[in-house]
PDB file of C-alpha atoms and ligand atoms in Angstrom:
ATOM      1  CA  MET A   8     252.964 170.020 -46.442  1.00  0.00           C
ATOM      2  CA  ARG A   9     251.318 166.574 -45.981  1.00  0.00           C
ATOM      3  CA  LEU A  10     252.439 163.173 -46.979  1.00  0.00           C
ATOM      4  CA  GLN A  11     250.321 160.262 -46.312  1.00  0.00           C
ATOM      5  CA  VAL A  12     251.385 156.643 -47.118  1.00  0.00           C
ATOM      6  CA  GLU A  13     248.875 153.835 -46.701  1.00  0.00           C
ATOM      7  CA  VAL A  14     249.440 150.139 -47.000  1.00  0.00           C
ATOM      8  CA  LEU A  15     245.916 148.628 -48.030  1.00  0.00           C
ATOM      9  CA  ALA A  16     244.879 145.013 -48.869  1.00  0.00           C
ATOM     10  CA  ASP A  17     244.673 145.048 -53.045  1.00  0.00           C
ATOM     11  CA  ALA A  18     243.756 146.767 -56.066  1.00  0.00           C
ATOM     12  CA  ARG A  19     240.106 146.994 -54.968  1.00  0.00           C
ATOM     13  CA  GLU A  20     240.780 148.887 -51.591  1.00  0.00           C
ATOM     14  CA  ILE A  21     243.129 150.863 -53.177  1.00  0.00           C
ATOM     15  CA  GLY A  22     240.393 151.910 -56.057  1.00  0.00           C
ATOM     16  CA  ARG A  23     238.220 152.329 -52.912  1.00  0.00           C
ATOM     17  CA  ARG A  24     240.068 154.604 -51.035  1.00  0.00           C
ATOM     18  CA  GLY A  25     241.385 156.622 -54.052  1.00  0.00           C
ATOM     19  CA  ALA A  26     237.993 156.990 -54.883  1.00  0.00           C
ATOM     20  CA  ASP A  27     237.133 157.999 -51.512  1.00  0.00           C
ATOM     21  CA  VAL A  28     239.302 161.301 -51.921  1.00  0.00           C
ATOM     22  CA  VAL A  29     238.227 162.236 -55.426  1.00  0.00           C
ATOM     23  CA  ALA A  30     234.329 162.089 -54.609  1.00  0.00           C
ATOM     24  CA  GLY A  31     234.940 163.871 -51.559  1.00  0.00           C
ATOM     25  CA  GLU A  32     236.352 166.400 -53.508  1.00  0.00           C
ATOM     26  CA  LEU A  33     233.516 166.317 -56.294  1.00  0.00           C
ATOM     27  CA  LEU A  34     230.706 166.347 -53.165  1.00  0.00           C
ATOM     28  CA  ALA A  35     232.171 169.409 -51.544  1.00  0.00           C
ATOM     29  CA  GLY A  36     232.183 171.214 -54.915  1.00  0.00           C
ATOM     30  CA  ARG A  37     236.104 171.640 -54.722  1.00  0.00           C
ATOM     31  CA  LEU A  38     236.644 169.337 -57.639  1.00  0.00           C
ATOM     32  CA  ARG A  39     236.470 171.387 -61.186  1.00  0.00           C
ATOM     33  CA  VAL A  40     239.690 170.109 -62.496  1.00  0.00           C
ATOM     34  CA  LEU A  41     240.343 166.199 -62.213  1.00  0.00           C
ATOM     35  CA  GLY A  42     244.178 165.125 -63.339  1.00  0.00           C
ATOM     36  CA  VAL A  43     244.393 161.591 -64.428  1.00  0.00           C
ATOM     37  CA  ALA A  44     247.097 158.964 -64.952  1.00  0.00           C
ATOM     38  CA  THR A  45     246.325 155.997 -67.470  1.00  0.00           C
ATOM     39  CA  GLY A  46     248.113 152.834 -67.277  1.00  0.00           C
ATOM     40  CA  SER A  47     247.212 149.798 -64.845  1.00  0.00           C
ATOM     41  CA  SER A  48     247.355 151.521 -61.359  1.00  0.00           C
ATOM     42  CA  PRO A  49     244.425 153.910 -61.137  1.00  0.00           C
ATOM     43  CA  LEU A  50     241.751 151.858 -63.078  1.00  0.00           C
ATOM     44  CA  GLN A  51     240.250 150.618 -59.957  1.00  0.00           C
ATOM     45  CA  VAL A  52     240.084 154.252 -58.822  1.00  0.00           C
ATOM     46  CA  TYR A  53     238.191 154.950 -61.858  1.00  0.00           C
ATOM     47  CA  GLU A  54     236.170 152.111 -61.582  1.00  0.00           C
ATOM     48  CA  SER A  55     234.899 152.721 -58.062  1.00  0.00           C
ATOM     49  CA  LEU A  56     233.759 156.321 -58.846  1.00  0.00           C
ATOM     50  CA  ALA A  57     231.892 155.128 -61.665  1.00  0.00           C
ATOM     51  CA  ALA A  58     230.224 152.806 -59.456  1.00  0.00           C
ATOM     52  CA  ARG A  59     228.832 155.429 -57.205  1.00  0.00           C
ATOM     53  CA  ASP A  60     226.915 157.530 -60.074  1.00  0.00           C
ATOM     54  CA  LEU A  61     227.830 160.629 -58.382  1.00  0.00           C
ATOM     55  CA  PRO A  62     226.257 163.588 -59.731  1.00  0.00           C
ATOM     56  CA  GLY A  63     228.048 166.825 -61.436  1.00  0.00           C
ATOM     57  CA  TRP A  64     230.563 165.005 -63.655  1.00  0.00           C
ATOM     58  CA  ASP A  65     229.719 167.112 -66.811  1.00  0.00           C
ATOM     59  CA  GLY A  66     231.025 170.182 -65.280  1.00  0.00           C
ATOM     60  CA  VAL A  67     234.425 168.789 -64.399  1.00  0.00           C
ATOM     61  CA  GLU A  68     237.514 169.117 -66.520  1.00  0.00           C
ATOM     62  CA  VAL A  69     240.066 165.813 -67.124  1.00  0.00           C
ATOM     63  CA  PHE A  70     243.569 166.637 -68.034  1.00  0.00           C
ATOM     64  CA  ALA A  71     245.609 163.645 -68.675  1.00  0.00           C
ATOM     65  CA  LEU A  72     249.240 163.357 -67.679  1.00  0.00           C
ATOM     66  CA  ASP A  73     250.943 162.498 -70.894  1.00  0.00           C
ATOM     67  CA  GLU A  74     250.598 161.133 -74.193  1.00  0.00           C
ATOM     68  CA  TYR A  75     253.005 158.960 -77.012  1.00  0.00           C
ATOM     69  CA  VAL A  76     254.177 160.610 -80.264  1.00  0.00           C
ATOM     70  CA  GLY A  77     252.965 159.824 -83.283  1.00  0.00           C
ATOM     71  CA  LEU A  78     250.308 157.202 -82.534  1.00  0.00           C
ATOM     72  CA  PRO A  79     247.220 157.401 -85.117  1.00  0.00           C
ATOM     73  CA  ALA A  80     244.102 158.752 -83.965  1.00  0.00           C
ATOM     74  CA  GLY A  81     241.645 155.954 -82.290  1.00  0.00           C
ATOM     75  CA  ASP A  82     244.557 153.785 -81.595  1.00  0.00           C
ATOM     76  CA  ARG A  83     243.618 151.877 -78.561  1.00  0.00           C
ATOM     77  CA  ALA A  84     246.739 151.955 -76.666  1.00  0.00           C
ATOM     78  CA  SER A  85     246.877 156.096 -76.829  1.00  0.00           C
ATOM     79  CA  TYR A  86     246.395 157.846 -73.956  1.00  0.00           C
ATOM     80  CA  ALA A  87     243.200 159.679 -75.688  1.00  0.00           C
ATOM     81  CA  ASP A  88     241.686 156.512 -76.343  1.00  0.00           C
ATOM     82  CA  VAL A  89     242.324 155.130 -72.845  1.00  0.00           C
ATOM     83  CA  VAL A  90     241.473 158.401 -71.030  1.00  0.00           C
ATOM     84  CA  ASP A  91     238.230 158.002 -73.215  1.00  0.00           C
ATOM     85  CA  ARG A  92     237.460 154.571 -72.287  1.00  0.00           C
ATOM     86  CA  GLU A  93     238.268 154.431 -68.842  1.00  0.00           C
ATOM     87  CA  VAL A  94     237.236 157.657 -67.554  1.00  0.00           C
ATOM     88  CA  ARG A  95     234.869 159.871 -69.973  1.00  0.00           C
ATOM     89  CA  ALA A  96     232.723 157.402 -70.909  1.00  0.00           C
ATOM     90  CA  PRO A  97     232.235 155.492 -67.307  1.00  0.00           C
ATOM     91  CA  LEU A  98     231.976 158.888 -65.450  1.00  0.00           C
ATOM     92  CA  GLY A  99     230.114 160.952 -68.028  1.00  0.00           C
ATOM     93  CA  VAL A 100     232.151 163.752 -68.415  1.00  0.00           C
ATOM     94  CA  ASP A 101     231.728 165.853 -71.003  1.00  0.00           C
ATOM     95  CA  PRO A 102     233.704 165.201 -74.184  1.00  0.00           C
ATOM     96  CA  ALA A 103     234.753 168.757 -75.039  1.00  0.00           C
ATOM     97  CA  ARG A 104     236.212 169.150 -71.168  1.00  0.00           C
ATOM     98  CA  VAL A 105     238.835 165.997 -71.810  1.00  0.00           C
ATOM     99  CA  HIS A 106     242.397 167.207 -72.228  1.00  0.00           C
ATOM    100  CA  VAL A 107     245.437 165.414 -73.439  1.00  0.00           C
ATOM    101  CA  PRO A 108     248.363 166.198 -74.659  1.00  0.00           C
ATOM    102  CA  ASP A 109     248.467 166.237 -78.811  1.00  0.00           C
ATOM    103  CA  GLY A 110     251.624 163.528 -79.965  1.00  0.00           C
ATOM    104  CA  ARG A 111     250.345 164.047 -83.582  1.00  0.00           C
ATOM    105  CA  ALA A 112     251.006 167.790 -83.642  1.00  0.00           C
ATOM    106  CA  ASP A 113     253.147 168.902 -86.964  1.00  0.00           C
ATOM    107  CA  ASP A 114     254.616 171.389 -84.066  1.00  0.00           C
ATOM    108  CA  LEU A 115     254.958 169.269 -80.686  1.00  0.00           C
ATOM    109  CA  ASP A 116     256.443 171.714 -78.670  1.00  0.00           C
ATOM    110  CA  ALA A 117     253.665 174.213 -79.777  1.00  0.00           C
ATOM    111  CA  ALA A 118     251.390 171.730 -78.561  1.00  0.00           C
ATOM    112  CA  CYS A 119     253.455 171.236 -74.983  1.00  0.00           C
ATOM    113  CA  ASP A 120     252.980 175.084 -74.383  1.00  0.00           C
ATOM    114  CA  ALA A 121     249.027 174.588 -75.342  1.00  0.00           C
ATOM    115  CA  TYR A 122     248.760 171.838 -73.268  1.00  0.00           C
ATOM    116  CA  GLU A 123     250.639 173.988 -70.193  1.00  0.00           C
ATOM    117  CA  GLN A 124     248.101 177.336 -70.954  1.00  0.00           C
ATOM    118  CA  ALA A 125     245.215 175.271 -70.947  1.00  0.00           C
ATOM    119  CA  LEU A 126     245.960 173.900 -67.867  1.00  0.00           C
ATOM    120  CA  VAL A 127     246.384 177.534 -66.361  1.00  0.00           C
ATOM    121  CA  ALA A 128     243.190 178.539 -68.011  1.00  0.00           C
ATOM    122  CA  ALA A 129     241.130 175.863 -66.131  1.00  0.00           C
ATOM    123  CA  GLY A 130     242.506 177.128 -62.975  1.00  0.00           C
ATOM    124  CA  GLY A 131     244.914 174.214 -62.234  1.00  0.00           C
ATOM    125  CA  VAL A 132     244.246 170.663 -61.214  1.00  0.00           C
ATOM    126  CA  ASP A 133     242.676 169.993 -57.810  1.00  0.00           C
ATOM    127  CA  VAL A 134     243.164 166.183 -57.488  1.00  0.00           C
ATOM    128  CA  GLN A 135     245.843 164.384 -59.752  1.00  0.00           C
ATOM    129  CA  VAL A 136     245.703 160.830 -59.720  1.00  0.00           C
ATOM    130  CA  LEU A 137     249.529 159.595 -60.141  1.00  0.00           C
ATOM    131  CA  GLY A 138     250.997 155.968 -61.148  1.00  0.00           C
ATOM    132  CA  ILE A 139     254.806 155.390 -60.811  1.00  0.00           C
ATOM    133  CA  GLY A 140     257.046 153.797 -63.247  1.00  0.00           C
ATOM    134  CA  ALA A 141     259.300 150.816 -62.076  1.00  0.00           C
ATOM    135  CA  THR A 142     262.056 153.707 -62.832  1.00  0.00           C
ATOM    136  CA  GLY A 143     260.731 156.130 -60.863  1.00  0.00           C
ATOM    137  CA  HIS A 144     258.693 158.106 -63.313  1.00  0.00           C
ATOM    138  CA  ILE A 145     255.728 160.324 -62.390  1.00  0.00           C
ATOM    139  CA  GLY A 146     253.717 161.202 -65.892  1.00  0.00           C
ATOM    140  CA  PHE A 147     256.520 160.267 -67.993  1.00  0.00           C
ATOM    141  CA  ASN A 148     259.418 162.091 -66.233  1.00  0.00           C
ATOM    142  CA  GLU A 149     262.035 159.406 -66.660  1.00  0.00           C
ATOM    143  CA  PRO A 150     265.155 160.023 -64.257  1.00  0.00           C
ATOM    144  CA  GLY A 151     267.294 162.889 -64.717  1.00  0.00           C
ATOM    145  CA  SER A 152     263.874 164.977 -65.382  1.00  0.00           C
ATOM    146  CA  PRO A 153     264.474 168.822 -63.281  1.00  0.00           C
ATOM    147  CA  PHE A 154     262.235 169.525 -60.997  1.00  0.00           C
ATOM    148  CA  SER A 155     261.238 172.580 -62.771  1.00  0.00           C
ATOM    149  CA  SER A 156     260.410 170.945 -65.819  1.00  0.00           C
ATOM    150  CA  ARG A 157     257.007 171.950 -67.651  1.00  0.00           C
ATOM    151  CA  THR A 158     255.304 170.057 -70.422  1.00  0.00           C
ATOM    152  CA  ARG A 159     257.265 168.748 -73.241  1.00  0.00           C
ATOM    153  CA  VAL A 160     258.779 166.016 -75.484  1.00  0.00           C
ATOM    154  CA  VAL A 161     260.270 163.294 -73.910  1.00  0.00           C
ATOM    155  CA  GLU A 162     262.681 160.037 -74.606  1.00  0.00           C
ATOM    156  CA  LEU A 163     261.033 157.036 -72.847  1.00  0.00           C
ATOM    157  CA  THR A 164     263.597 154.690 -71.188  1.00  0.00           C
ATOM    158  CA  PRO A 165     264.091 151.125 -72.553  1.00  0.00           C
ATOM    159  CA  ARG A 166     262.572 149.818 -69.022  1.00  0.00           C
ATOM    160  CA  THR A 167     259.529 152.075 -69.574  1.00  0.00           C
ATOM    161  CA  VAL A 168     259.049 151.069 -73.237  1.00  0.00           C
ATOM    162  CA  ALA A 169     259.365 147.071 -72.362  1.00  0.00           C
ATOM    163  CA  ASP A 170     257.133 147.699 -68.953  1.00  0.00           C
ATOM    164  CA  ASN A 171     254.722 149.397 -71.735  1.00  0.00           C
ATOM    165  CA  ALA A 172     254.969 147.005 -74.086  1.00  0.00           C
ATOM    166  CA  ARG A 173     251.824 144.802 -72.502  1.00  0.00           C
ATOM    167  CA  PHE A 174     249.643 147.460 -73.916  1.00  0.00           C
ATOM    168  CA  PHE A 175     251.053 146.951 -77.674  1.00  0.00           C
ATOM    169  CA  ALA A 176     251.285 144.156 -80.222  1.00  0.00           C
ATOM    170  CA  SER A 177     255.118 144.094 -79.450  1.00  0.00           C
ATOM    171  CA  ALA A 178     257.959 146.140 -77.885  1.00  0.00           C
ATOM    172  CA  ASP A 179     258.807 147.300 -81.221  1.00  0.00           C
ATOM    173  CA  ASP A 180     255.317 149.249 -81.551  1.00  0.00           C
ATOM    174  CA  VAL A 181     255.610 151.431 -78.652  1.00  0.00           C
ATOM    175  CA  PRO A 182     256.602 155.099 -79.282  1.00  0.00           C
ATOM    176  CA  ARG A 183     259.893 156.223 -78.090  1.00  0.00           C
ATOM    177  CA  ARG A 184     258.957 159.718 -77.709  1.00  0.00           C
ATOM    178  CA  ALA A 185     255.961 161.218 -75.806  1.00  0.00           C
ATOM    179  CA  ILE A 186     254.510 164.446 -74.367  1.00  0.00           C
ATOM    180  CA  THR A 187     254.277 164.461 -70.885  1.00  0.00           C
ATOM    181  CA  GLN A 188     253.474 167.143 -68.332  1.00  0.00           C
ATOM    182  CA  GLY A 189     256.478 168.038 -66.316  1.00  0.00           C
ATOM    183  CA  ILE A 190     257.489 167.541 -62.438  1.00  0.00           C
ATOM    184  CA  ALA A 191     256.659 171.503 -61.854  1.00  0.00           C
ATOM    185  CA  THR A 192     253.685 171.244 -63.950  1.00  0.00           C
ATOM    186  CA  ILE A 193     252.178 168.460 -61.882  1.00  0.00           C
ATOM    187  CA  ALA A 194     253.798 169.878 -58.552  1.00  0.00           C
ATOM    188  CA  ARG A 195     250.889 172.404 -59.048  1.00  0.00           C
ATOM    189  CA  ALA A 196     248.216 170.459 -58.348  1.00  0.00           C
ATOM    190  CA  ARG A 197     246.140 170.913 -55.172  1.00  0.00           C
ATOM    191  CA  ARG A 198     246.322 167.334 -54.075  1.00  0.00           C
ATOM    192  CA  HIS A 199     247.955 164.193 -55.316  1.00  0.00           C
ATOM    193  CA  VAL A 200     247.121 160.281 -54.662  1.00  0.00           C
ATOM    194  CA  LEU A 201     249.845 158.120 -56.228  1.00  0.00           C
ATOM    195  CA  ILE A 202     249.037 154.484 -56.534  1.00  0.00           C
ATOM    196  CA  ALA A 203     251.604 151.825 -56.709  1.00  0.00           C
ATOM    197  CA  ARG A 204     251.182 148.184 -56.835  1.00  0.00           C
ATOM    198  CA  GLY A 205     252.959 145.067 -56.758  1.00  0.00           C
ATOM    199  CA  GLU A 206     257.047 143.604 -56.368  1.00  0.00           C
ATOM    200  CA  GLY A 207     257.702 145.437 -59.623  1.00  0.00           C
ATOM    201  CA  LYS A 208     257.599 148.973 -58.021  1.00  0.00           C
ATOM    202  CA  ALA A 209     258.842 148.086 -54.493  1.00  0.00           C
ATOM    203  CA  GLU A 210     262.231 149.776 -55.170  1.00  0.00           C
ATOM    204  CA  ALA A 211     260.749 152.868 -57.092  1.00  0.00           C
ATOM    205  CA  VAL A 212     258.446 153.358 -54.089  1.00  0.00           C
ATOM    206  CA  ARG A 213     261.255 153.097 -51.264  1.00  0.00           C
ATOM    207  CA  ALA A 214     263.535 155.541 -53.519  1.00  0.00           C
ATOM    208  CA  ALA A 215     260.610 157.847 -54.186  1.00  0.00           C
ATOM    209  CA  LEU A 216     259.637 158.069 -50.164  1.00  0.00           C
ATOM    210  CA  GLU A 217     262.922 157.227 -48.484  1.00  0.00           C
ATOM    211  CA  GLY A 218     265.832 157.976 -51.047  1.00  0.00           C
ATOM    212  CA  GLU A 219     267.134 160.929 -51.506  1.00  0.00           C
ATOM    213  CA  VAL A 220     264.687 164.137 -53.046  1.00  0.00           C
ATOM    214  CA  ALA A 221     266.819 164.410 -56.278  1.00  0.00           C
ATOM    215  CA  PRO A 222     265.978 164.139 -60.202  1.00  0.00           C
ATOM    216  CA  ASP A 223     267.508 160.371 -60.051  1.00  0.00           C
ATOM    217  CA  CYS A 224     263.958 159.353 -58.771  1.00  0.00           C
ATOM    218  CA  PRO A 225     261.160 161.975 -60.429  1.00  0.00           C
ATOM    219  CA  ALA A 226     258.433 160.728 -57.752  1.00  0.00           C
ATOM    220  CA  SER A 227     260.521 161.627 -54.945  1.00  0.00           C
ATOM    221  CA  ALA A 228     259.676 165.422 -55.771  1.00  0.00           C
ATOM    222  CA  LEU A 229     256.501 164.009 -53.854  1.00  0.00           C
ATOM    223  CA  ARG A 230     257.914 164.837 -50.772  1.00  0.00           C
ATOM    224  CA  THR A 231     257.873 168.505 -52.080  1.00  0.00           C
ATOM    225  CA  PHE A 232     254.547 168.940 -52.814  1.00  0.00           C
ATOM    226  CA  GLU A 233     251.733 170.288 -50.616  1.00  0.00           C
ATOM    227  CA  ASP A 234     249.181 167.364 -50.050  1.00  0.00           C
ATOM    228  CA  VAL A 235     249.885 163.661 -51.137  1.00  0.00           C
ATOM    229  CA  LEU A 236     248.467 160.439 -50.307  1.00  0.00           C
ATOM    230  CA  VAL A 237     250.362 157.218 -51.411  1.00  0.00           C
ATOM    231  CA  LEU A 238     248.233 154.143 -51.829  1.00  0.00           C
ATOM    232  CA  LEU A 239     250.313 150.978 -51.793  1.00  0.00           C
ATOM    233  CA  ASP A 240     249.807 146.949 -51.767  1.00  0.00           C
ATOM    234  CA  PRO A 241     251.801 145.304 -49.374  1.00  0.00           C
ATOM    235  CA  ALA A 242     254.239 144.143 -52.234  1.00  0.00           C
ATOM    236  CA  ALA A 243     254.916 147.400 -53.420  1.00  0.00           C
ATOM    237  CA  ALA A 244     254.827 148.731 -49.608  1.00  0.00           C
ATOM    238  CA  SER A 245     257.947 146.229 -49.119  1.00  0.00           C
ATOM    239  CA  LEU A 246     260.960 147.960 -49.133  1.00  0.00           C
ATOM    240  CA  LEU A 247     260.095 150.576 -47.016  1.00  0.00           C
ATOM    241  CA  THR A 248     262.104 150.166 -43.923  1.00  0.00           C
ATOM    242  CA  ARG A 249     259.826 153.450 -42.027  1.00  0.00           C
ATOM    243  CA  SER A 250     256.426 152.321 -40.697  1.00  0.00           C
ATOM    244  CA  PRO A 251     254.579 153.541 -43.573  1.00  0.00           C
ATOM    245  CA  ALA A 252     251.273 154.036 -41.769  1.00  0.00           C
ATOM    246  CA  ARG A 253     252.648 157.583 -40.365  1.00  0.00           C
ATOM    247  CA  ALA A 254     253.246 161.063 -42.713  1.00  0.00           C
ATOM    248  CA  VAL A 255     256.509 160.517 -44.468  1.00  0.00           C
ATOM    249  CA  GLY A 256     257.742 164.689 -44.849  1.00  0.00           C
ATOM    250  CA  ALA A 257     260.996 165.893 -46.856  1.00  0.00           C
ATOM    251  CA  GLY A 258     262.148 166.928 -43.068  1.00  0.00           C
TER     252      GLY A 258
HETATM  253  C1  F6R B  21     250.585 157.374 -67.337  1.00  0.00           C
HETATM  254  C2  F6R B  21     251.825 157.481 -66.601  1.00  0.00           C
HETATM  255  C3  F6R B  21     252.521 156.623 -65.844  1.00  0.00           C
HETATM  256  C4  F6R B  21     251.940 155.241 -64.875  1.00  0.00           C
HETATM  257  C5  F6R B  21     253.469 154.714 -64.721  1.00  0.00           C
HETATM  258  C6  F6R B  21     252.804 153.273 -64.004  1.00  0.00           C
HETATM  259  O1  F6R B  21     249.512 157.676 -67.488  1.00  0.00           O
HETATM  260  O2  F6R B  21     251.934 158.797 -66.375  1.00  0.00           O
HETATM  261  O3  F6R B  21     253.540 157.672 -65.247  1.00  0.00           O
HETATM  262  O4  F6R B  21     251.547 155.646 -64.221  1.00  0.00           O
HETATM  263  O5  F6R B  21     254.132 154.277 -65.996  1.00  0.00           O
HETATM  264  O6  F6R B  21     251.869 152.529 -65.002  1.00  0.00           O
HETATM  265  P1  F6R B  21     251.241 151.285 -64.803  1.00  0.00           P
HETATM  266  O7  F6R B  21     250.026 151.709 -63.546  1.00  0.00           O
HETATM  267  O8  F6R B  21     250.942 150.663 -65.576  1.00  0.00           O
HETATM  268  O9  F6R B  21     252.217 150.514 -63.764  1.00  0.00           O
END
């Protein structure tokens, strides 16, 4: 396994570095499936990719990590809308190849199973872009999520609801439930690029990289994955006690 941590000056540098990884896979013909996080952390990766005007995006499948339960179609805060706006349109991905869990399904459990099957049918994710929540979540796998978890309906923690209120008119409008890929689902990707910026992420980053590898910090599961690149700004890296420039493995 390989887990590499890099501290870069700012969002722009992080975006460029993350885009280098994705573009490298695309140009080498190894990017059949891209896994995307929404939220603010990876936006500059998508922007940097779009600015490169790369060929071949129309053949790439895109899978989102998660979706809120119960938002109406077309809601700007729904991850279906965010992925359409921030990833599909700027990159020129075929709309038929974009997959987001169906948070409006009558049978949510069946929608979760269907999403797992769609991931398998697509051949698995080649590069998964991740953010991390202040709770240590990846996707919406909040603390306590088993490392064996698959795509399922979850409850968001009050902290996550508060943190994501900025994308809604008020905290009351943030759905309390979501569908998320599980930790075991996310783990299957061939490569992962996790991005964290700002002081608010520093403790979660420390717990993920230097704390116990346990469901208390879902992102600590990264240390069991095959090939992980963690991109941090100085504020997000500020509580790390080991040299972040070197590889940090599970042991
Ligand atoms: C979003 C997702 C979440 C976010 C995390 C960080 O699809 O899976 O895990 O990546 O909540 O969000 P930002 O980047 O907005 O701080």
